[in-house]
């Protein structure tokens, strides 16, 4: 797999009007009268103070992320001027929302594909600058793909993105963007090129290079250890399952966070086979594993004062004589038995093994993420993840998501749905008895809750919709989004600072 290149990011305090770049960008606020954002004064002076009026004639509105371009006609060094919308002028004492800044910078980077150099002129402190830097790098992402022949330069990412007049931690922004890009690359990769053994090898190679401790359990080690959930799903494929454990240890750290991710590299549904329409999207069913691995890679680079252990449960859900069946009773790692009714509910089968194993590390908190249920899409749509688990941890996850711009919504565990997850012949049902679809997203969370060690604070993040996007917007490219890497990293760093 050819990895996406992360755009270079630089800072400057030079006179924007004299910058030798392909596109010079200023900020624009919406309102009854358009208002130029702070930092654009020198550029506006080069146009005799007529920029706002010119942009209004061009139809600009100042809406967040809207980009309006026109030729500079030699008024400044850059041949093209662009204005990006930042939304309304903030109230006195307030600042532009960081998510608006991320989306604005991302929109500029996306709309400037094929340009070698872009400069955004916007006075910003370190917090605002961090949002601009992150948004620019995330928005510049392009999946390398597999086309042969010469690449159309118009689709290549911006070569260098310069922030003019903004303070920002460039190294940190690059680490975060690289982690998100790594996740996007893996999720965008076709399933025939990323099967469980190969995925485990790629993870191990990246983690070893990052200085992490690495352990990979193959199908033989999984059988010897009693990882029945992963084996039930993975034994239907000739590309056998893997469980990857990565560990980061900070000297003197007093907190320990466990991360668990679902890594179904392709999901046919197994014997409960999916419809052909849309099945090609099931190459993305390993988004949770990709996210937790990329998060701990970022942790290794940023070195927060907290211990982190990540588990990626990797399997391919295929049909063969070795496939598990509806009606089977499977013994998960740790000894709990599961009555299987639907082989297409495979994600929870691999996750329960990984969760129990993660609990043996005695973490203080556990966060699990997965493209788990179609019910998440029905309930919350394509941009808001469903969060389930302990009330306090759900609230923490929602707050962290809000800080970084990843939508999260806490969901309940209603008593009536808890009851239908019981089984008459095993310790738990895999899905509701009779395969009742009511509260399907919640059923999955309830199932996972039965494998959480008693007293361990935890949360499950269902990213079935938000892990991918059918359209580009803000700093999100079409395809894999990288959700919830930035939320997970925010949670890890929050615990490091506690």
Coordinates of C-alpha atoms in Angstrom, one line a residue:
X1 CA 0.0 0.0 0.0
X2 CA 1.4 3.4 -1.0
X3 CA 0.7 5.7 1.9
X4 CA -0.8 9.2 1.5
X5 CA 1.7 12.0 1.8
X6 CA 1.1 14.5 4.6
X7 CA 1.2 18.1 3.3
X8 CA 4.1 20.2 4.6
X9 CA 2.9 22.9 7.1
X10 CA 4.9 26.1 7.8
X11 CA 4.4 29.3 9.8
X12 CA 5.4 32.8 8.8
X13 CA 5.0 36.4 10.0
X14 CA 6.0 37.8 6.6
X15 CA 3.9 40.4 4.7
X16 CA 1.2 38.3 3.1
X17 CA 0.9 40.6 0.1
X18 CA 4.5 39.7 -0.9
X19 CA 4.3 35.9 -0.4
X20 CA 5.3 33.9 -3.5
X21 CA 2.5 31.3 -3.3
X22 CA -0.1 29.9 -5.8
X23 CA -3.1 30.9 -3.7
X24 CA -3.4 33.6 -0.9
X25 CA -6.3 33.0 1.4
X26 CA -8.0 35.4 3.8
X27 CA -10.8 34.9 6.3
X28 CA -14.3 36.2 5.8
X29 CA -17.1 36.7 8.3
X30 CA -20.8 36.5 7.4
X31 CA -23.5 39.0 8.3
X32 CA -25.5 41.8 6.8
X33 CA -22.2 43.2 5.7
X34 CA -19.3 40.9 5.0
X35 CA -16.4 41.5 7.3
X36 CA -12.7 40.6 6.7
X37 CA -11.2 38.5 9.5
X38 CA -8.2 39.7 11.5
X39 CA -4.9 39.5 9.6
X40 CA -6.3 40.5 6.2
X41 CA -5.6 44.2 6.6
X42 CA -2.4 44.3 4.5
X43 CA -4.0 42.3 1.7
X44 CA -7.1 44.5 1.8
X45 CA -4.8 47.6 1.6
X46 CA -3.3 46.3 -1.6
X47 CA -6.8 46.3 -3.1
X48 CA -7.5 49.8 -1.8
X49 CA -9.8 48.5 0.9
X50 CA -12.3 47.0 -1.6
X51 CA -11.9 43.3 -0.8
X52 CA -15.2 42.9 1.2
X53 CA -17.2 44.8 -1.5
X54 CA -15.5 42.7 -4.2
X55 CA -16.3 39.4 -2.5
X56 CA -19.9 40.5 -2.0
X57 CA -20.2 41.2 -5.8
X58 CA -18.8 37.7 -6.4
X59 CA -21.6 36.1 -4.2
X60 CA -19.6 35.2 -1.2
X61 CA -21.6 34.8 2.0
X62 CA -19.0 34.1 4.6
X63 CA -20.6 30.7 5.5
X64 CA -18.2 28.4 7.3
X65 CA -16.0 26.6 4.7
X66 CA -17.2 28.5 1.7
X67 CA -14.3 29.4 -0.7
X68 CA -14.5 32.2 -3.1
X69 CA -11.7 32.9 -5.6
X70 CA -10.6 35.6 -8.0
X71 CA -7.5 36.8 -9.8
X72 CA -5.2 39.2 -8.0
X73 CA -4.3 41.0 -11.2
X74 CA -0.9 41.9 -9.8
X75 CA -2.2 43.6 -6.7
X76 CA -0.3 41.1 -4.6
X77 CA 2.4 38.6 -5.5
X78 CA 0.1 35.6 -5.4
X79 CA -1.8 35.2 -8.7
X80 CA -5.0 34.0 -7.0
X81 CA -6.9 35.4 -3.9
X82 CA -9.4 33.3 -2.1
X83 CA -11.7 34.1 0.8
X84 CA -12.8 31.3 3.2
X85 CA -15.9 31.7 5.3
X86 CA -15.6 31.6 9.1
X87 CA -19.2 32.3 9.9
X88 CA -20.5 35.3 12.0
X89 CA -18.2 37.7 13.7
X90 CA -17.8 36.4 17.2
X91 CA -19.3 38.4 20.1
X92 CA -17.0 40.7 22.0
X93 CA -14.6 38.7 24.1
X94 CA -15.4 35.5 22.2
X95 CA -13.4 33.8 19.5
X96 CA -14.2 31.9 16.3
X97 CA -15.1 28.3 17.2
X98 CA -12.2 26.0 16.7
X99 CA -14.3 23.6 14.7
X100 CA -15.2 26.4 12.3
X101 CA -11.5 27.1 11.9
X102 CA -10.8 23.5 11.2
X103 CA -13.5 23.2 8.6
X104 CA -12.4 26.5 7.0
X105 CA -8.8 25.5 6.7
X106 CA -9.8 22.0 5.5
X107 CA -12.0 23.5 2.8
X108 CA -9.2 25.6 1.6
X109 CA -6.9 22.6 1.4
X110 CA -9.4 20.5 -0.4
X111 CA -10.3 23.2 -2.9
X112 CA -6.6 23.9 -3.6
X113 CA -5.8 20.4 -4.7
X114 CA -3.0 20.4 -7.3
X115 CA -1.5 23.7 -6.1
X116 CA 2.1 23.6 -4.9
X117 CA 1.7 26.3 -2.3
X118 CA -1.2 27.9 -0.4
X119 CA -1.0 30.6 2.4
X120 CA -3.8 31.4 4.8
X121 CA -3.7 34.8 6.4
X122 CA -5.4 34.8 9.8
X123 CA -4.3 36.2 13.1
X124 CA -4.7 33.4 15.6
X125 CA -3.4 32.3 19.0
X126 CA -2.1 28.9 19.7
X127 CA -5.5 27.2 20.3
X128 CA -7.0 28.7 17.1
X129 CA -3.7 28.1 15.2
X130 CA -3.8 24.4 16.2
X131 CA -7.3 24.1 14.8
X132 CA -6.2 25.8 11.5
X133 CA -3.1 23.6 11.3
X134 CA -5.1 20.4 11.9
X135 CA -7.8 21.3 9.5
X136 CA -5.4 22.2 6.7
X137 CA -3.5 18.9 7.0
X138 CA -6.6 16.8 7.3
X139 CA -8.3 18.5 4.4
X140 CA -5.2 18.0 2.2
X141 CA -5.4 14.2 2.5
X142 CA -5.7 12.2 -0.8
X143 CA -5.8 8.4 -1.0
X144 CA -3.1 7.3 -3.4
X145 CA -5.3 4.7 -5.0
X146 CA -4.3 2.2 -7.7
X147 CA -4.6 3.9 -11.0
X148 CA -1.7 3.2 -13.5
X149 CA -0.1 5.8 -15.7
X150 CA 0.5 9.5 -14.9
X151 CA -1.5 11.0 -12.0
X152 CA -3.6 14.1 -12.8
X153 CA -1.7 16.9 -11.0
X154 CA -5.1 18.6 -10.3
X155 CA -6.0 15.9 -7.8
X156 CA -2.7 15.9 -5.9
X157 CA -2.7 17.4 -2.3
X158 CA -1.3 20.8 -1.7
X159 CA 2.5 20.7 -1.5
X160 CA 3.0 23.3 1.3
X161 CA 0.4 25.0 3.4
X162 CA 1.5 28.2 5.2
X163 CA -0.2 29.9 8.1
X164 CA 0.4 33.6 8.2
X165 CA 0.2 35.3 11.5
X166 CA -0.9 32.2 13.5
X167 CA 0.8 30.4 16.3
X168 CA 0.6 26.6 16.2
X169 CA 2.4 23.5 17.3
X170 CA 3.3 22.2 13.8
X171 CA 4.9 19.0 15.0
X172 CA 1.8 18.0 17.0
X173 CA -0.6 18.9 14.2
X174 CA 1.5 16.7 11.9
X175 CA 1.4 13.8 14.3
X176 CA -2.4 14.0 14.6
X177 CA -2.9 14.3 10.9
X178 CA -0.5 11.5 10.2
X179 CA -2.5 9.2 12.5
X180 CA -5.7 10.1 10.9
X181 CA -4.2 9.6 7.4
X182 CA -2.9 6.2 8.5
X183 CA -6.4 5.2 9.5
X184 CA -7.9 6.5 6.3
X185 CA -5.3 4.7 4.2
X186 CA -6.0 1.4 5.9
X187 CA -9.8 1.8 5.7
X188 CA -9.7 2.8 2.0
X189 CA -7.5 -0.2 1.1
X190 CA -9.3 -3.0 -0.8
X191 CA -10.0 -6.1 1.2
X192 CA -7.9 -8.4 -1.1
X193 CA -4.9 -6.3 -0.2
X194 CA -5.5 -6.2 3.5
X195 CA -6.4 -9.5 4.9
X196 CA -5.9 -10.4 8.6
X197 CA -2.3 -11.8 8.5
X198 CA -1.1 -9.0 6.2
X199 CA -2.9 -6.3 8.3
X200 CA -1.3 -7.7 11.4
X201 CA 2.2 -7.6 9.8
X202 CA 1.6 -3.9 8.7
X203 CA 0.5 -3.0 12.2
X204 CA 3.5 -4.8 13.8
X205 CA 5.9 -3.1 11.4
X206 CA 4.5 0.4 12.1
X207 CA 4.4 -0.2 15.9
X208 CA 7.9 -1.6 16.1
X209 CA 9.2 1.5 14.2
X210 CA 7.4 3.7 16.7
X211 CA 9.0 1.9 19.7
X212 CA 5.9 0.1 21.0
X213 CA 5.8 -3.4 22.5
X214 CA 4.2 -5.7 20.0
X215 CA 2.5 -9.1 20.4
X216 CA 0.7 -10.9 17.6
X217 CA -1.4 -14.1 18.3
X218 CA -1.9 -16.2 15.2
X219 CA -4.7 -18.8 14.8
X220 CA -2.6 -21.4 16.7
X221 CA -2.0 -19.2 19.7
X222 CA -5.6 -18.1 19.6
X223 CA -6.8 -21.7 19.8
X224 CA -4.4 -22.5 22.5
X225 CA -5.5 -19.5 24.5
X226 CA -9.2 -20.2 24.1
X227 CA -10.2 -17.1 22.0
X228 CA -13.4 -18.7 20.8
X229 CA -15.1 -15.5 19.5
X230 CA -12.3 -14.5 17.2
X231 CA -11.8 -18.1 16.0
X232 CA -15.5 -18.6 15.3
X233 CA -15.6 -15.7 12.9
X234 CA -12.1 -16.1 11.4
X235 CA -12.0 -19.8 10.8
X236 CA -14.4 -19.4 7.8
X237 CA -11.6 -17.8 5.9
X238 CA -8.3 -19.2 4.6
X239 CA -6.7 -15.9 5.8
X240 CA -6.7 -16.8 9.4
X241 CA -7.5 -14.4 12.3
X242 CA -5.0 -12.4 14.4
X243 CA -5.1 -10.6 17.7
X244 CA -2.6 -7.8 17.9
X245 CA -1.6 -6.2 21.2
X246 CA 0.4 -3.0 21.3
X247 CA 1.7 -1.4 24.5
X248 CA 3.1 2.1 25.3
X249 CA 4.5 2.7 28.8
X250 CA 5.4 6.1 30.2
X251 CA 7.9 6.1 33.1
X252 CA 6.1 7.0 36.3
X253 CA 2.6 7.0 34.8
X254 CA -0.2 6.3 37.3
X255 CA -3.1 5.8 34.8
X256 CA -3.6 3.1 32.2
X257 CA -6.0 3.3 29.3
X258 CA -7.0 0.3 27.2
X259 CA -8.1 0.7 23.6
X260 CA -9.9 -2.1 21.7
X261 CA -10.9 -2.1 18.0
X262 CA -12.8 -4.3 15.6
X263 CA -10.8 -5.4 12.6
X264 CA -13.1 -7.3 10.2
X265 CA -11.1 -6.9 7.0
X266 CA -14.1 -8.0 5.0
X267 CA -17.6 -9.0 6.1
X268 CA -19.7 -11.1 3.8
X269 CA -22.1 -11.8 6.7
X270 CA -21.0 -15.4 6.8
X271 CA -23.8 -17.9 6.5
X272 CA -26.2 -15.1 7.3
X273 CA -24.9 -13.6 4.0
X274 CA -25.4 -9.9 3.2
X275 CA -27.2 -8.6 0.0
X276 CA -24.8 -8.0 -2.9
X277 CA -25.8 -4.4 -3.1
X278 CA -23.3 -2.4 -1.1
X279 CA -21.3 -5.4 0.1
X280 CA -18.2 -3.8 -1.4
X281 CA -18.3 -1.3 1.4
X282 CA -17.5 -4.1 3.9
X283 CA -13.8 -3.6 3.2
X284 CA -14.1 -0.8 5.7
X285 CA -15.3 -3.0 8.6
X286 CA -11.9 -2.8 10.2
X287 CA -12.1 0.9 10.9
X288 CA -12.2 0.5 14.6
X289 CA -8.9 -1.5 14.7
X290 CA -7.3 1.0 12.3
X291 CA -8.3 3.8 14.6
X292 CA -7.0 2.3 17.9
X293 CA -3.7 1.3 16.2
X294 CA -3.2 4.8 14.7
X295 CA -4.1 6.4 18.1
X296 CA -1.4 4.5 19.9
X297 CA 1.1 5.3 17.2
X298 CA 0.3 9.0 17.8
X299 CA 0.6 8.4 21.6
X300 CA 4.1 6.9 20.9
X301 CA 5.1 10.1 19.1
X302 CA 3.5 12.6 21.5
X303 CA 4.6 10.7 24.7
X304 CA 1.8 11.7 27.2
X305 CA 2.3 10.6 30.8
X306 CA -0.1 7.7 30.7
X307 CA 0.2 4.0 29.9
X308 CA -1.8 2.8 26.9
X309 CA -2.5 -0.7 25.6
X310 CA -4.3 -1.3 22.3
X311 CA -5.9 -4.4 21.0
X312 CA -6.8 -5.0 17.3
X313 CA -9.0 -8.1 16.8
X314 CA -8.6 -9.0 13.1
X315 CA -10.7 -11.6 11.2
X316 CA -12.3 -12.0 7.8
X317 CA -16.0 -13.1 7.9
X318 CA -16.3 -15.6 5.0
X319 CA -18.3 -18.6 4.0
X320 CA -16.7 -22.1 4.0
X321 CA -16.9 -25.5 5.7
X322 CA -15.2 -23.8 8.7
X323 CA -17.7 -21.0 9.1
X324 CA -19.7 -20.7 12.3
X325 CA -23.4 -21.2 12.1
X326 CA -26.6 -19.8 13.5
X327 CA -27.5 -21.9 16.5
X328 CA -23.9 -22.5 17.5
X329 CA -22.8 -22.0 21.1
X330 CA -19.3 -20.4 21.2
X331 CA -17.1 -20.2 24.3
X332 CA -15.4 -16.8 24.4
X333 CA -12.1 -16.0 25.9
X334 CA -12.6 -16.1 29.7
X335 CA -15.2 -18.9 29.5
X336 CA -18.5 -17.1 28.9
X337 CA -20.8 -18.9 26.4
X338 CA -22.6 -17.2 23.6
X339 CA -25.7 -18.4 21.7
X340 CA -25.2 -17.4 18.0
X341 CA -28.3 -16.5 16.0
X342 CA -26.8 -14.3 13.3
X343 CA -23.3 -14.8 11.8
X344 CA -23.5 -11.2 10.5
X345 CA -23.2 -10.0 14.0
X346 CA -19.6 -11.0 13.9
X347 CA -18.0 -7.8 15.2
X348 CA -19.1 -8.3 18.8
X349 CA -17.8 -11.9 18.6
X350 CA -14.2 -10.8 18.0
X351 CA -14.5 -7.8 20.4
X352 CA -15.7 -9.8 23.4
X353 CA -12.4 -11.8 23.3
X354 CA -10.3 -8.7 23.0
X355 CA -12.2 -6.9 25.7
X356 CA -11.7 -9.7 28.2
X357 CA -8.0 -9.9 27.3
X358 CA -7.6 -6.2 27.7
X359 CA -9.2 -6.4 31.1
X360 CA -6.4 -8.8 32.3
X361 CA -4.0 -5.8 31.9
X362 CA -6.0 -4.1 34.7
X363 CA -6.5 -0.7 32.9
X364 CA -8.2 2.2 34.7
X365 CA -10.4 2.9 31.6
X366 CA -11.3 1.0 28.5
X367 CA -12.6 2.5 25.3
X368 CA -13.7 0.3 22.4
X369 CA -14.6 1.4 18.9
X370 CA -16.1 -0.4 15.9
X371 CA -18.2 -0.2 12.8
X372 CA -20.6 -2.3 14.6
X373 CA -24.3 -1.9 13.6
X374 CA -26.5 -0.6 10.9
X375 CA -28.7 0.5 13.8
X376 CA -26.2 3.4 14.4
X377 CA -26.9 4.7 11.0
X378 CA -30.6 4.5 11.4
X379 CA -30.6 6.2 14.8
X380 CA -27.9 8.9 14.4
X381 CA -27.0 9.1 10.7
X382 CA -23.6 9.3 9.0
X383 CA -21.8 11.9 11.1
X384 CA -22.7 11.2 14.8
X385 CA -21.3 8.1 16.6
X386 CA -23.3 6.2 19.2
X387 CA -21.7 6.0 22.6
X388 CA -22.7 3.4 25.2
X389 CA -21.3 2.2 28.5
X390 CA -20.8 3.8 31.9
X391 CA -22.7 7.1 32.2
X392 CA -19.6 9.1 33.3
X393 CA -17.4 7.6 30.5
X394 CA -20.1 8.2 27.9
X395 CA -20.2 11.9 29.0
X396 CA -16.4 12.1 28.8
X397 CA -16.4 10.6 25.3
X398 CA -19.1 13.0 24.1
X399 CA -17.2 16.0 25.5
X400 CA -13.9 14.9 24.0
X401 CA -15.6 14.4 20.6
X402 CA -17.1 17.9 20.8
X403 CA -13.6 19.4 21.5
X404 CA -12.1 17.8 18.4
X405 CA -15.1 18.1 16.1
X406 CA -16.2 14.4 16.0
X407 CA -19.9 14.2 16.8
X408 CA -20.8 11.7 19.6
X409 CA -24.2 10.9 21.2
X410 CA -24.7 8.9 24.4
X411 CA -27.3 6.1 24.2
X412 CA -29.1 4.2 27.0
X413 CA -29.4 0.5 27.9
X414 CA -33.1 0.1 28.4
X415 CA -34.2 -2.7 30.7
X416 CA -36.5 -4.3 28.1
X417 CA -33.6 -4.6 25.6
X418 CA -31.3 -6.0 28.2
X419 CA -33.7 -8.8 28.9
X420 CA -34.1 -9.9 25.3
X421 CA -30.3 -10.4 25.1
X422 CA -30.5 -13.3 27.5
X423 CA -30.3 -16.8 26.1
X424 CA -32.1 -19.9 27.3
X425 CA -29.1 -22.1 26.6
X426 CA -26.0 -20.0 27.0
X427 CA -24.6 -17.2 29.3
X428 CA -25.7 -14.6 26.8
X429 CA -27.4 -14.2 23.5
X430 CA -25.4 -12.7 20.6
X431 CA -28.4 -10.8 19.4
X432 CA -32.0 -10.4 20.7
X433 CA -34.0 -13.6 20.9
X434 CA -36.0 -14.1 17.7
X435 CA -33.6 -11.6 16.1
X436 CA -35.9 -8.7 17.1
X437 CA -34.2 -5.6 15.5
X438 CA -35.6 -3.1 18.0
X439 CA -32.8 -1.1 19.5
X440 CA -30.3 -3.0 17.4
X441 CA -27.4 -0.6 18.1
X442 CA -28.2 -0.9 21.9
X443 CA -28.2 -4.7 21.7
X444 CA -24.6 -4.7 20.6
X445 CA -23.6 -2.4 23.4
X446 CA -25.4 -4.5 26.0
X447 CA -23.7 -7.6 24.7
X448 CA -20.3 -6.1 25.0
X449 CA -21.1 -4.8 28.5
X450 CA -21.3 -8.5 29.6
X451 CA -17.6 -8.9 29.0
X452 CA -16.4 -5.8 30.8
X453 CA -14.6 -6.6 34.1
X454 CA -16.7 -5.5 37.0
X455 CA -16.0 -2.0 38.1
X456 CA -14.0 -1.0 35.0
X457 CA -15.1 2.4 33.6
X458 CA -15.7 1.9 29.8
X459 CA -17.4 3.2 26.7
X460 CA -18.2 1.7 23.3
X461 CA -18.2 4.0 20.3
X462 CA -20.2 2.7 17.3
X463 CA -18.7 4.4 14.2
X464 CA -20.6 2.4 11.5
X465 CA -21.7 5.7 9.7
X466 CA -19.0 8.2 10.7
X467 CA -16.0 6.1 9.8
X468 CA -16.7 6.8 6.1
X469 CA -18.2 9.6 4.0
X470 CA -19.9 9.5 0.6
X471 CA -19.0 13.2 0.1
X472 CA -16.1 15.6 0.8
X473 CA -16.8 18.5 3.2
X474 CA -14.7 20.7 5.5
X475 CA -11.5 18.7 6.3
X476 CA -13.2 15.3 5.4
X477 CA -12.3 13.6 2.2
X478 CA -14.7 11.3 0.4
X479 CA -14.1 7.8 1.7
X480 CA -12.6 7.0 5.1
X481 CA -12.7 9.8 7.7
X482 CA -10.4 8.6 10.4
X483 CA -13.1 8.9 13.1
X484 CA -12.6 8.5 16.1
X485 CA -8.8 8.8 16.2
X486 CA -8.8 12.4 17.5
X487 CA -11.4 11.6 20.1
X488 CA -9.5 8.6 21.4
X489 CA -6.3 10.7 21.5
X490 CA -8.1 13.5 23.4
X491 CA -9.3 10.9 26.0
X492 CA -5.8 9.5 26.4
X493 CA -4.3 12.9 26.9
X494 CA -7.1 13.9 29.3
X495 CA -6.2 11.0 31.5
X496 CA -2.5 11.8 31.3
X497 CA -3.3 15.3 32.7
X498 CA -5.5 14.1 35.5

